[in-house]
Amino acid sequence: MKKVLITGAAGFLGSHLCDKFIKEGFKVIGMDNLITGDLKNIEHLFKLESFEFYHHDVSKFVHVPGDLDYILHFASPASPIDYLKIPIQTLKVGSLGTHNLLGLAKAKGARLLIASTSEVYGDPLVHPQTEEYYGNVNTIGPRGVYDEAKRFQESLTMAYHRFHGLETRIVRIFNTYGPRMRLNDGRVIPAFIGQALRGEDLTVFGDGSQTRSFCYVDDQVEGIYKLLMSDYAEPVNIGNPYEISILDFAKEIIKLTKTDQKIVFKPLPKDDPMQRQPDISKAKSILRWEPKVEREEGMKLTYDYFKSLSKEELQRSEHKDFSDHNRK
Ligand code: UDP
């Protein structure tokens, strides 16, 4: 039985990856420090012999007994609200955490896939974004802690690949959505659906002309799996190129939720990218992958998930208190 370590296992993407690797017959070790992750996302796996969970912060030395075939590094805060609340942890997990996992991969002879992001392109001046684009990032802005940690993570990973001959893979993940997103993480999809379900107005930032391209989680996970199993070490964009403005998206949500909520406009956050759309030519040609789930279908599944949450969960829109973690 092949063994895989998945960091950030209790998070949105991490938990779906745990499901995928269990389904593919792997022994899965999930690791998470639970700052932004939630055990509820993986509690259904605890009864399985093929699943183990380690409560650990990967910014500190990572010890895993026995053999390891693969490592997927998905631990990181991943929403603008989280970066503001835990900026130092965000920098550490992308830099020190990645260094620890590269060291572990080297010691075990394992293949490591790191989760990078479209944020490495910053507020892009090239559209759609190809892997060759170097990006337009404000190093000291509010998103800098995430963007620069991920850029450093990519450099460090390529250095281990080139210098130590380590088998590495880099996925650049574009906006992804689906069940198990955190309702209070501030991201646009849980924000809009939460507002619609609570009967509040939908808050569009700026004039809503900024665009995003949303990928359903099952497509994302399939792309990541194919990349891990490929022999391609350079970064690959995985996302859905179907682009929409945030204002049109808010209107879609009002239609989907059959509410008569109003749209209200709030100031655009600093460094909010104006447009984002992945060029997925590489994923198509190298991995033979492209997204299959249309937004209408994916959004319905996501809405059903949020509707199934209890009233208390829905009302609990305040954010976790991260103040302790900032000092660590
Ligand atoms: N956004 C919005 N209202 C909200 C939350 C987000 O208009 O209540 C906008 C945000 O300004 C951005 C887009 O939606 O332009 C996507 O935001 P998200 O935080 O989901 O992802 P990211 O900016 O990292 O792509």
Tab-separated table of C-alpha atoms and ligand atoms in Angstrom:
chain	number	residue	atom	x	y	z
A	1	MET	CA	0.000	0.000	0.000
A	2	LYS	CA	1.486	3.364	-1.033
A	3	LYS	CA	1.668	5.941	1.740
A	4	VAL	CA	0.951	9.664	1.361
A	5	LEU	CA	1.310	12.533	3.848
A	6	ILE	CA	-1.187	15.358	3.312
A	7	THR	CA	-0.592	18.578	5.237
A	8	GLY	CA	-3.548	20.885	5.780
A	9	ALA	CA	-5.640	17.703	5.853
A	10	ALA	CA	-8.500	19.256	7.831
A	11	GLY	CA	-8.848	22.177	5.439
A	12	PHE	CA	-11.099	22.531	2.420
A	13	LEU	CA	-8.758	21.192	-0.281
A	14	GLY	CA	-6.745	18.979	2.089
A	15	SER	CA	-9.820	17.069	3.233
A	16	HIS	CA	-11.002	16.444	-0.336
A	17	LEU	CA	-7.503	15.208	-1.203
A	18	CYS	CA	-7.616	12.810	1.777
A	19	ASP	CA	-10.890	11.408	0.375
A	20	LYS	CA	-9.387	11.058	-3.093
A	21	PHE	CA	-6.256	9.201	-1.951
A	22	ILE	CA	-8.275	6.897	0.330
A	23	LYS	CA	-10.513	6.140	-2.664
A	24	GLU	CA	-7.431	5.378	-4.787
A	25	GLY	CA	-6.268	2.815	-2.189
A	26	PHE	CA	-3.528	4.764	-0.408
A	27	LYS	CA	-2.599	4.799	3.251
A	28	VAL	CA	-3.154	8.471	4.174
A	29	ILE	CA	-1.511	10.401	6.985
A	30	GLY	CA	-3.303	13.697	7.500
A	31	MET	CA	-1.508	16.513	9.329
A	32	ASP	CA	-2.946	19.844	10.478
A	33	ASN	CA	-2.473	22.334	13.304
A	34	LEU	CA	-6.184	23.231	13.070
A	35	ILE	CA	-5.705	27.017	13.022
A	36	THR	CA	-7.965	27.349	10.007
A	37	GLY	CA	-8.799	23.675	9.419
A	38	ASP	CA	-11.687	21.834	11.054
A	39	LEU	CA	-11.700	18.186	12.176
A	40	LYS	CA	-15.321	17.973	11.055
A	41	ASN	CA	-14.029	17.846	7.471
A	42	ILE	CA	-12.222	14.533	8.076
A	43	GLU	CA	-14.079	12.940	10.991
A	44	HIS	CA	-15.668	10.441	8.584
A	45	LEU	CA	-12.157	9.070	7.908
A	46	PHE	CA	-11.197	8.407	11.533
A	47	LYS	CA	-12.798	4.963	11.563
A	48	LEU	CA	-10.641	3.787	8.639
A	49	GLU	CA	-7.468	1.812	9.225
A	50	SER	CA	-5.963	3.428	6.148
A	51	PHE	CA	-6.212	6.893	7.737
A	52	GLU	CA	-4.156	8.435	10.521
A	53	PHE	CA	-4.203	11.993	11.820
A	54	TYR	CA	-1.315	13.959	13.362
A	55	HIS	CA	-2.101	17.260	15.075
A	56	HIS	CA	1.073	19.156	14.212
A	57	ASP	CA	2.327	22.525	12.955
A	58	VAL	CA	4.557	21.842	9.928
A	59	SER	CA	6.512	25.048	10.546
A	60	LYS	CA	8.201	22.955	13.242
A	61	PHE	CA	10.302	19.833	12.548
A	62	VAL	CA	8.090	17.163	10.973
A	63	HIS	CA	8.553	13.563	12.050
A	64	VAL	CA	6.726	10.710	10.336
A	65	PRO	CA	7.781	7.133	11.196
A	66	GLY	CA	8.323	4.553	8.436
A	67	ASP	CA	8.244	4.911	4.677
A	68	LEU	CA	6.558	7.637	2.682
A	69	ASP	CA	5.912	7.589	-1.063
A	70	TYR	CA	4.279	10.977	-1.550
A	71	ILE	CA	3.844	14.267	0.311
A	72	LEU	CA	1.261	16.925	-0.550
A	73	HIS	CA	1.860	20.259	1.177
A	74	PHE	CA	-1.540	21.948	1.457
A	75	ALA	CA	-1.188	23.552	4.883
A	76	SER	CA	-1.679	27.324	4.698
A	77	PRO	CA	-4.219	29.986	5.483
A	78	ALA	CA	-5.737	30.707	2.088
A	79	SER	CA	-8.085	33.671	2.286
A	80	PRO	CA	-7.378	37.406	2.475
A	81	ILE	CA	-9.113	37.641	5.873
A	82	ASP	CA	-6.862	34.905	7.264
A	83	TYR	CA	-3.657	36.527	5.978
A	84	LEU	CA	-4.594	39.710	7.799
A	85	LYS	CA	-5.284	37.843	11.018
A	86	ILE	CA	-2.331	35.444	10.953
A	87	PRO	CA	0.302	37.013	8.704
A	88	ILE	CA	3.343	35.522	10.443
A	89	GLN	CA	1.942	31.978	10.506
A	90	THR	CA	1.109	32.407	6.809
A	91	LEU	CA	4.721	33.320	6.016
A	92	LYS	CA	6.086	30.520	8.179
A	93	VAL	CA	4.011	27.671	6.813
A	94	GLY	CA	4.903	28.575	3.219
A	95	SER	CA	8.612	29.020	3.942
A	96	LEU	CA	9.729	27.063	7.037
A	97	GLY	CA	6.952	24.503	6.574
A	98	THR	CA	7.958	23.885	2.969
A	99	HIS	CA	11.616	23.584	4.003
A	100	ASN	CA	10.732	20.949	6.604
A	101	LEU	CA	8.671	18.970	4.106
A	102	LEU	CA	11.393	19.140	1.451
A	103	GLY	CA	13.805	17.780	4.061
A	104	LEU	CA	11.348	15.023	4.945
A	105	ALA	CA	10.834	14.156	1.260
A	106	LYS	CA	14.604	13.968	0.769
A	107	ALA	CA	15.080	11.751	3.826
A	108	LYS	CA	12.284	9.386	2.759
A	109	GLY	CA	12.915	9.460	-0.996
A	110	ALA	CA	9.319	10.665	-1.403
A	111	ARG	CA	7.831	12.771	-4.196
A	112	LEU	CA	6.579	16.154	-2.950
A	113	LEU	CA	3.782	18.227	-4.490
A	114	ILE	CA	3.382	21.745	-3.174
A	115	ALA	CA	0.216	23.814	-3.377
A	116	SER	CA	1.077	27.102	-4.998
A	117	THR	CA	-1.471	29.621	-6.165
A	118	SER	CA	-2.577	32.097	-8.799
A	119	GLU	CA	-1.584	34.701	-6.189
A	120	VAL	CA	2.003	34.317	-7.425
A	121	TYR	CA	0.770	36.359	-10.429
A	122	GLY	CA	-0.417	39.135	-8.062
A	123	ASP	CA	-2.659	41.706	-9.776
A	124	PRO	CA	-1.787	40.370	-13.238
A	125	LEU	CA	-0.868	42.573	-16.176
A	126	VAL	CA	-1.106	39.595	-18.543
A	127	HIS	CA	-4.437	37.951	-19.272
A	128	PRO	CA	-5.148	35.045	-19.132
A	129	GLN	CA	-2.232	34.009	-16.926
A	130	THR	CA	0.219	31.498	-18.365
A	131	GLU	CA	2.846	29.745	-16.252
A	132	GLU	CA	5.525	31.837	-17.989
A	133	TYR	CA	4.148	35.111	-16.570
A	134	TYR	CA	6.334	36.369	-13.684
A	135	GLY	CA	3.580	38.267	-11.899
A	136	ASN	CA	2.884	41.681	-10.413
A	137	VAL	CA	3.018	41.340	-6.637
A	138	ASN	CA	3.144	44.025	-3.942
A	139	THR	CA	5.654	42.467	-1.537
A	140	ILE	CA	4.585	44.579	1.438
A	141	GLY	CA	0.822	44.718	0.843
A	142	PRO	CA	-1.754	42.755	2.871
A	143	ARG	CA	-1.577	39.815	0.456
A	144	GLY	CA	2.239	39.936	0.341
A	145	VAL	CA	2.579	37.515	3.257
A	146	TYR	CA	0.783	34.831	1.262
A	147	ASP	CA	2.007	35.731	-2.218
A	148	GLU	CA	5.672	35.989	-1.249
A	149	ALA	CA	5.580	32.858	0.926
A	150	LYS	CA	4.210	30.965	-2.072
A	151	ARG	CA	6.773	32.476	-4.439
A	152	PHE	CA	9.583	31.550	-2.038
A	153	GLN	CA	8.034	28.098	-1.704
A	154	GLU	CA	8.270	27.623	-5.461
A	155	SER	CA	11.934	28.767	-5.546
A	156	LEU	CA	12.894	26.518	-2.654
A	157	THR	CA	11.127	23.561	-4.237
A	158	MET	CA	12.871	24.066	-7.593
A	159	ALA	CA	16.218	24.417	-5.774
A	160	TYR	CA	15.712	21.047	-4.052
A	161	HIS	CA	14.662	19.575	-7.385
A	162	ARG	CA	17.688	20.927	-9.251
A	163	PHE	CA	20.319	20.644	-6.519
A	164	HIS	CA	19.243	17.425	-4.766
A	165	GLY	CA	17.401	15.792	-7.652
A	166	LEU	CA	14.272	15.577	-5.514
A	167	GLU	CA	11.057	14.636	-7.321
A	168	THR	CA	8.827	17.688	-6.952
A	169	ARG	CA	5.588	19.003	-8.456
A	170	ILE	CA	4.112	22.515	-8.254
A	171	VAL	CA	0.417	23.206	-8.775
A	172	ARG	CA	-0.762	26.800	-9.151
A	173	ILE	CA	-4.307	26.669	-7.873
A	174	PHE	CA	-6.862	29.201	-9.117
A	175	ASN	CA	-10.053	30.050	-7.173
A	176	THR	CA	-11.639	26.758	-6.188
A	177	TYR	CA	-14.968	26.162	-4.457
A	178	GLY	CA	-17.221	23.440	-3.144
A	179	PRO	CA	-18.528	21.793	0.009
A	180	ARG	CA	-16.422	22.250	3.192
A	181	MET	CA	-15.349	25.800	2.407
A	182	ARG	CA	-15.298	27.676	5.685
A	183	LEU	CA	-18.390	29.793	6.021
A	184	ASN	CA	-16.519	32.618	7.743
A	185	ASP	CA	-13.298	32.681	5.731
A	186	GLY	CA	-14.352	35.856	3.887
A	187	ARG	CA	-14.046	34.301	0.436
A	188	VAL	CA	-16.642	35.444	-1.999
A	189	ILE	CA	-18.618	32.206	-2.393
A	190	PRO	CA	-19.212	31.402	1.310
A	191	ALA	CA	-19.664	35.147	1.933
A	192	PHE	CA	-22.438	35.541	-0.680
A	193	ILE	CA	-24.181	32.238	0.118
A	194	GLY	CA	-23.984	32.916	3.875
A	195	GLN	CA	-25.473	36.372	3.341
A	196	ALA	CA	-28.288	34.992	1.178
A	197	LEU	CA	-29.097	32.283	3.742
A	198	ARG	CA	-29.126	34.761	6.635
A	199	GLY	CA	-31.313	37.173	4.642
A	200	GLU	CA	-28.607	39.845	4.455
A	201	ASP	CA	-27.620	42.016	1.506
A	202	LEU	CA	-24.784	40.723	-0.686
A	203	THR	CA	-21.621	42.804	-0.307
A	204	VAL	CA	-19.855	43.412	-3.610
A	205	PHE	CA	-16.415	44.972	-3.172
A	206	GLY	CA	-15.549	47.834	-5.529
A	207	ASP	CA	-17.898	48.166	-8.509
A	208	GLY	CA	-17.842	44.388	-9.029
A	209	SER	CA	-16.111	44.620	-12.412
A	210	GLN	CA	-13.162	42.558	-11.145
A	211	THR	CA	-13.261	39.018	-12.491
A	212	ARG	CA	-12.563	35.537	-11.176
A	213	SER	CA	-12.787	32.048	-12.693
A	214	PHE	CA	-14.137	29.417	-10.308
A	215	CYS	CA	-13.145	25.746	-10.391
A	216	TYR	CA	-15.229	23.041	-8.699
A	217	VAL	CA	-13.283	21.100	-6.085
A	218	ASP	CA	-13.646	17.653	-7.736
A	219	ASP	CA	-12.044	18.990	-10.916
A	220	GLN	CA	-9.258	20.622	-8.908
A	221	VAL	CA	-8.516	17.409	-6.987
A	222	GLU	CA	-8.405	15.375	-10.213
A	223	GLY	CA	-5.955	17.871	-11.739
A	224	ILE	CA	-3.717	17.727	-8.663
A	225	TYR	CA	-3.765	13.927	-8.684
A	226	LYS	CA	-2.810	13.798	-12.347
A	227	LEU	CA	0.005	16.296	-11.817
A	228	LEU	CA	1.408	14.296	-8.892
A	229	MET	CA	1.456	11.144	-11.030
A	230	SER	CA	3.029	12.951	-14.010
A	231	ASP	CA	6.748	13.485	-14.533
A	232	TYR	CA	6.490	17.273	-14.967
A	233	ALA	CA	8.421	19.298	-12.352
A	234	GLU	CA	7.610	22.867	-13.420
A	235	PRO	CA	4.529	24.767	-12.251
A	236	VAL	CA	1.156	23.905	-13.788
A	237	ASN	CA	-2.003	26.058	-13.554
A	238	ILE	CA	-5.090	24.162	-12.434
A	239	GLY	CA	-8.351	26.078	-12.581
A	240	ASN	CA	-11.458	26.674	-14.609
A	241	PRO	CA	-11.010	29.324	-17.328
A	242	TYR	CA	-14.724	30.264	-17.344
A	243	GLU	CA	-14.472	33.888	-16.172
A	244	ILE	CA	-17.180	36.063	-14.589
A	245	SER	CA	-17.320	39.514	-12.996
A	246	ILE	CA	-18.065	39.578	-9.276
A	247	LEU	CA	-21.173	41.699	-9.887
A	248	ASP	CA	-22.610	39.169	-12.357
A	249	PHE	CA	-21.668	36.422	-9.949
A	250	ALA	CA	-23.612	38.119	-7.138
A	251	LYS	CA	-26.651	38.200	-9.460
A	252	GLU	CA	-26.187	34.476	-10.186
A	253	ILE	CA	-26.185	33.744	-6.447
A	254	ILE	CA	-29.407	35.697	-5.933
A	255	LYS	CA	-31.000	33.600	-8.693
A	256	LEU	CA	-29.604	30.348	-7.309
A	257	THR	CA	-30.738	30.987	-3.751
A	258	LYS	CA	-34.108	32.342	-4.916
A	259	THR	CA	-33.823	35.193	-2.444
A	260	ASP	CA	-34.620	38.817	-3.156
A	261	GLN	CA	-31.515	40.127	-1.481
A	262	LYS	CA	-30.124	43.456	-2.581
A	263	ILE	CA	-26.547	44.053	-3.688
A	264	VAL	CA	-24.626	46.659	-1.693
A	265	PHE	CA	-21.225	48.019	-2.640
A	266	LYS	CA	-18.250	48.188	-0.251
A	267	PRO	CA	-14.724	49.519	-0.863
A	268	LEU	CA	-12.390	47.294	-2.854
A	269	PRO	CA	-9.721	45.725	-0.602
A	270	LYS	CA	-6.114	46.802	-1.262
A	271	ASP	CA	-4.341	44.887	-4.042
A	272	ASP	CA	-7.495	42.953	-4.971
A	273	PRO	CA	-6.622	41.514	-8.414
A	274	MET	CA	-8.752	43.108	-11.164
A	275	GLN	CA	-8.894	40.046	-13.357
A	276	ARG	CA	-7.981	36.432	-13.053
A	277	GLN	CA	-8.280	33.598	-15.530
A	278	PRO	CA	-6.008	30.595	-15.861
A	279	ASP	CA	-4.443	29.597	-19.158
A	280	ILE	CA	-4.688	25.805	-18.821
A	281	SER	CA	-2.990	24.810	-22.090
A	282	LYS	CA	-0.210	23.070	-20.156
A	283	ALA	CA	-2.584	21.030	-17.987
A	284	LYS	CA	-4.506	20.059	-21.127
A	285	SER	CA	-1.478	18.928	-23.099
A	286	ILE	CA	0.729	17.478	-20.333
A	287	LEU	CA	-1.871	16.017	-17.976
A	288	ARG	CA	-4.740	15.527	-20.406
A	289	TRP	CA	-6.855	17.347	-17.834
A	290	GLU	CA	-9.552	19.938	-18.109
A	291	PRO	CA	-12.440	20.885	-15.802
A	292	LYS	CA	-15.745	19.103	-16.349
A	293	VAL	CA	-18.139	20.570	-13.789
A	294	GLU	CA	-20.056	23.629	-14.973
A	295	ARG	CA	-20.568	26.480	-12.548
A	296	GLU	CA	-24.333	25.966	-12.409
A	297	GLU	CA	-23.917	22.363	-11.258
A	298	GLY	CA	-20.994	23.043	-8.917
A	299	MET	CA	-22.734	25.999	-7.306
A	300	LYS	CA	-25.867	23.944	-6.720
A	301	LEU	CA	-23.847	21.258	-4.906
A	302	THR	CA	-22.093	23.960	-2.879
A	303	TYR	CA	-25.353	25.694	-2.000
A	304	ASP	CA	-26.862	22.354	-0.876
A	305	TYR	CA	-23.878	21.882	1.440
A	306	PHE	CA	-24.241	25.316	3.035
A	307	LYS	CA	-27.995	24.819	3.376
A	308	SER	CA	-27.355	21.588	5.300
A	309	LEU	CA	-25.392	23.445	8.002
A	310	SER	CA	-27.181	24.115	11.264
A	311	LYS	CA	-28.704	27.497	12.061
A	312	GLU	CA	-26.057	28.067	14.745
A	313	GLU	CA	-23.216	27.430	12.289
A	314	LEU	CA	-24.796	29.838	9.873
A	315	GLN	CA	-25.195	32.571	12.463
A	316	ARG	CA	-21.683	32.058	13.808
A	317	SER	CA	-20.214	34.391	11.224
A	318	GLU	CA	-17.650	35.917	13.531
A	319	HIS	CA	-14.092	34.898	12.786
A	320	LYS	CA	-11.854	32.734	14.936
A	321	ASP	CA	-9.638	34.675	17.327
A	322	PHE	CA	-6.147	34.241	15.895
A	323	SER	CA	-4.412	36.767	18.179
A	324	ASP	CA	-2.274	34.155	19.981
A	325	HIS	CA	-0.946	32.744	16.753
A	326	ASN	CA	0.339	36.092	15.521
A	327	ARG	CA	2.924	36.134	18.254
A	328	LYS	CA	4.206	32.609	17.561
B	1	UDP	N1	-15.598	39.852	-2.795
B	1	UDP	C1	-16.764	40.609	-2.754
B	1	UDP	N2	-17.581	40.492	-1.642
B	1	UDP	C2	-17.299	39.666	-0.595
B	1	UDP	C3	-16.104	38.910	-0.645
B	1	UDP	C4	-15.276	39.019	-1.768
B	1	UDP	O1	-17.073	41.352	-3.694
B	1	UDP	O2	-18.092	39.635	0.371
B	1	UDP	C5	-14.722	39.957	-3.990
B	1	UDP	C6	-13.251	40.240	-3.667
B	1	UDP	O3	-13.025	41.620	-3.540
B	1	UDP	C7	-12.579	39.651	-4.897
B	1	UDP	C8	-13.482	38.488	-5.300
B	1	UDP	O4	-14.721	38.712	-4.643
B	1	UDP	O5	-12.544	40.586	-5.946
B	1	UDP	C9	-12.939	37.124	-4.878
B	1	UDP	O6	-12.570	37.193	-3.531
B	1	UDP	P1	-12.011	35.952	-2.723
B	1	UDP	O7	-11.619	36.455	-1.371
B	1	UDP	O8	-13.005	34.847	-2.786
B	1	UDP	O9	-10.745	35.437	-3.524
B	1	UDP	P2	-9.442	36.141	-4.140
B	1	UDP	O10	-9.555	37.637	-4.084
B	1	UDP	O11	-8.299	35.630	-3.345
B	1	UDP	O12	-9.469	35.647	-5.535
